[in-house]
Amino acid sequence: MTEEAAAAAPQTGPAVSVVRPGEGETIVLGTTRMRVLEDGSHTGHRLAIAESVLAPHTEGPPQHRHARHDEGFYILSGTVRFTVGDEDHDAPAGTLVMVPPGTPHTFANPTDRPAVMLSTFTPDLYVQYFRDLQEALAGGRPLTPRADTDAMSRYATEPATGSAPSPATDLA
């Protein structure tokens, strides 16, 4: 086969993934609703993407750090407050926040309006953490600090402070 014919031949490989409005896996964690748009199964586990809606006055997770993945947040609407170490950064719609491995961080929605953000995880391993939290909260059971810390540790994540994490009912 000539190079020209090979280039014109149909490509074999992974199919294109299309997630339409209202589609995708939904994970509910307290007042936060997450829609998984890509869990890594179509990207060779290099990338996961989720859309999250944070209700007004959502406190968010305890400050934590990831050892093996970058986390990105693009604010679609509302304002999200990111705390990195001792510094607060209010991120209105149109803001991108990238958190590299090892950086202590958390986020919250302290406003009276919902906030929507698109999150990326590279590689994808952290999506399963959210599934684990949802399972732990199933049936109305409270999430204990120990259960949250145990779940974090399965995904190369740990609390960023010496204190035990508070019960998480929102995204981490």
XYZ file of C-alpha atoms in Angstrom:
172
model
C 0.000 0.000 0.000
C 1.357 3.434 -0.890
C 1.746 6.167 1.696
C -1.075 8.081 0.005
C -3.435 5.103 0.187
C -2.496 4.436 3.819
C -3.227 8.045 4.755
C -6.648 7.866 3.060
C -7.567 4.521 4.691
C -10.054 4.629 7.575
C -8.320 4.927 10.933
C -8.800 2.113 13.397
C -8.555 2.819 17.069
C -10.654 4.211 19.850
C -14.000 5.650 18.834
C -14.724 9.317 19.372
C -16.564 9.894 22.628
C -19.532 12.271 22.601
C -21.363 13.205 25.806
C -24.484 15.259 25.136
C -26.329 17.568 27.538
C -27.952 15.517 30.275
C -25.688 12.531 29.623
C -22.770 11.261 31.665
C -22.512 9.632 35.042
C -23.995 11.690 37.900
C -22.364 11.668 41.325
C -24.119 13.455 44.181
C -22.035 14.431 47.194
C -24.112 16.396 49.670
C -24.994 19.720 48.074
C -22.626 19.174 45.138
C -23.694 17.478 41.916
C -20.974 16.177 39.607
C -21.460 14.999 36.034
C -18.580 12.844 34.807
C -18.008 13.705 31.156
C -14.910 11.522 30.711
C -13.774 8.999 33.308
C -10.557 8.115 31.487
C -11.939 5.119 29.639
C -11.686 6.944 26.274
C -8.321 8.615 26.925
C -6.147 5.696 27.933
C -6.629 6.934 31.526
C -4.578 10.065 30.788
C -7.438 12.522 31.392
C -10.783 12.713 33.188
C -13.244 15.621 32.987
C -16.219 16.462 35.207
C -18.719 19.298 35.477
C -19.666 20.208 39.042
C -22.444 22.390 40.400
C -21.692 23.778 43.860
C -24.753 24.996 45.731
C -24.601 28.398 47.446
C -22.592 28.336 50.696
C -20.904 25.013 49.907
C -17.899 24.591 52.189
C -15.984 22.068 50.078
C -13.411 19.486 51.142
C -10.655 19.759 53.726
C -7.436 21.171 52.300
C -5.556 18.314 50.646
C -2.732 17.504 48.216
C -2.471 15.014 45.384
C 0.792 13.127 44.862
C 0.201 11.821 41.348
C -2.200 14.002 39.422
C -2.770 17.560 38.271
C -6.196 19.045 38.845
C -7.647 21.856 36.762
C -10.753 23.949 37.403
C -12.408 26.217 34.830
C -15.209 28.320 36.308
C -18.223 28.363 33.976
C -20.563 30.440 36.172
C -20.633 31.960 39.624
C -17.530 32.413 41.780
C -15.473 29.708 43.486
C -13.032 30.518 46.293
C -9.805 28.504 46.129
C -7.590 28.295 49.180
C -3.985 27.358 48.460
C -2.071 27.065 51.707
C -2.993 30.297 53.529
C -3.992 32.285 50.423
C -7.561 32.731 49.164
C -8.254 33.334 45.473
C -11.778 34.228 44.331
C -12.271 32.825 40.825
C -15.199 34.273 38.845
C -16.551 32.790 35.609
C -13.856 32.559 32.939
C -11.052 31.784 35.413
C -8.802 28.727 35.097
C -7.050 27.360 38.189
C -4.407 24.638 37.727
C -3.207 22.734 40.796
C -0.012 20.691 40.313
C 0.802 17.593 42.389
C 1.880 18.337 45.958
C 0.092 21.700 46.217
C -2.252 22.018 49.229
C -5.657 23.279 48.113
C -9.385 23.349 48.658
C -12.305 25.257 47.214
C -15.726 26.503 48.287
C -18.696 28.501 47.082
C -19.212 31.192 49.736
C -21.716 33.142 47.603
C -25.515 33.224 47.449
C -25.520 31.832 43.872
C -24.670 28.368 42.539
C -21.270 27.964 40.892
C -20.489 25.637 37.995
C -16.981 24.468 37.175
C -15.340 22.089 34.762
C -12.626 19.966 36.406
C -9.829 18.003 34.791
C -7.756 15.244 36.353
C -4.507 14.101 34.703
C -4.234 11.178 34.954
C -7.810 10.085 35.600
C -7.394 8.205 38.882
C -9.320 10.657 41.084
C -12.760 10.069 39.519
C -13.011 6.787 41.427
C -12.523 8.716 44.698
C -15.803 10.558 44.057
C -17.551 7.273 43.314
C -16.202 5.859 46.582
C -17.502 8.881 48.531
C -20.937 8.562 46.959
C -21.018 4.886 47.921
C -19.956 5.708 51.489
C -22.787 8.260 51.713
C -25.373 5.849 50.254
C -28.388 5.243 52.432
C -27.894 8.482 54.357
C -24.842 7.288 56.284
C -22.527 10.129 57.345
C -18.995 10.124 55.973
C -16.526 9.846 58.833
C -13.179 11.663 58.722
C -11.445 8.261 58.808
C -13.443 6.941 55.835
C -12.656 10.103 53.850
C -8.929 9.868 54.656
C -8.918 6.170 53.736
C -10.617 6.934 50.406
C -8.121 9.737 49.682
C -5.165 7.473 50.389
C -6.333 4.961 47.759
C -5.841 7.709 45.144
C -2.462 9.160 46.181
C -4.071 12.024 48.118
C -3.724 13.132 51.732
C -5.010 15.901 53.997
C -2.722 18.936 53.752
C -2.773 19.723 57.459
C -1.894 17.758 60.566
C -5.515 17.775 61.664
C -7.967 15.098 60.665
C -10.206 16.034 57.738
C -13.722 17.130 58.484
C -16.558 14.968 57.212
C -16.729 15.682 53.488
C -20.137 16.185 51.962
C -18.894 18.055 48.942
C -16.242 17.666 46.291
C -12.623 16.997 47.067
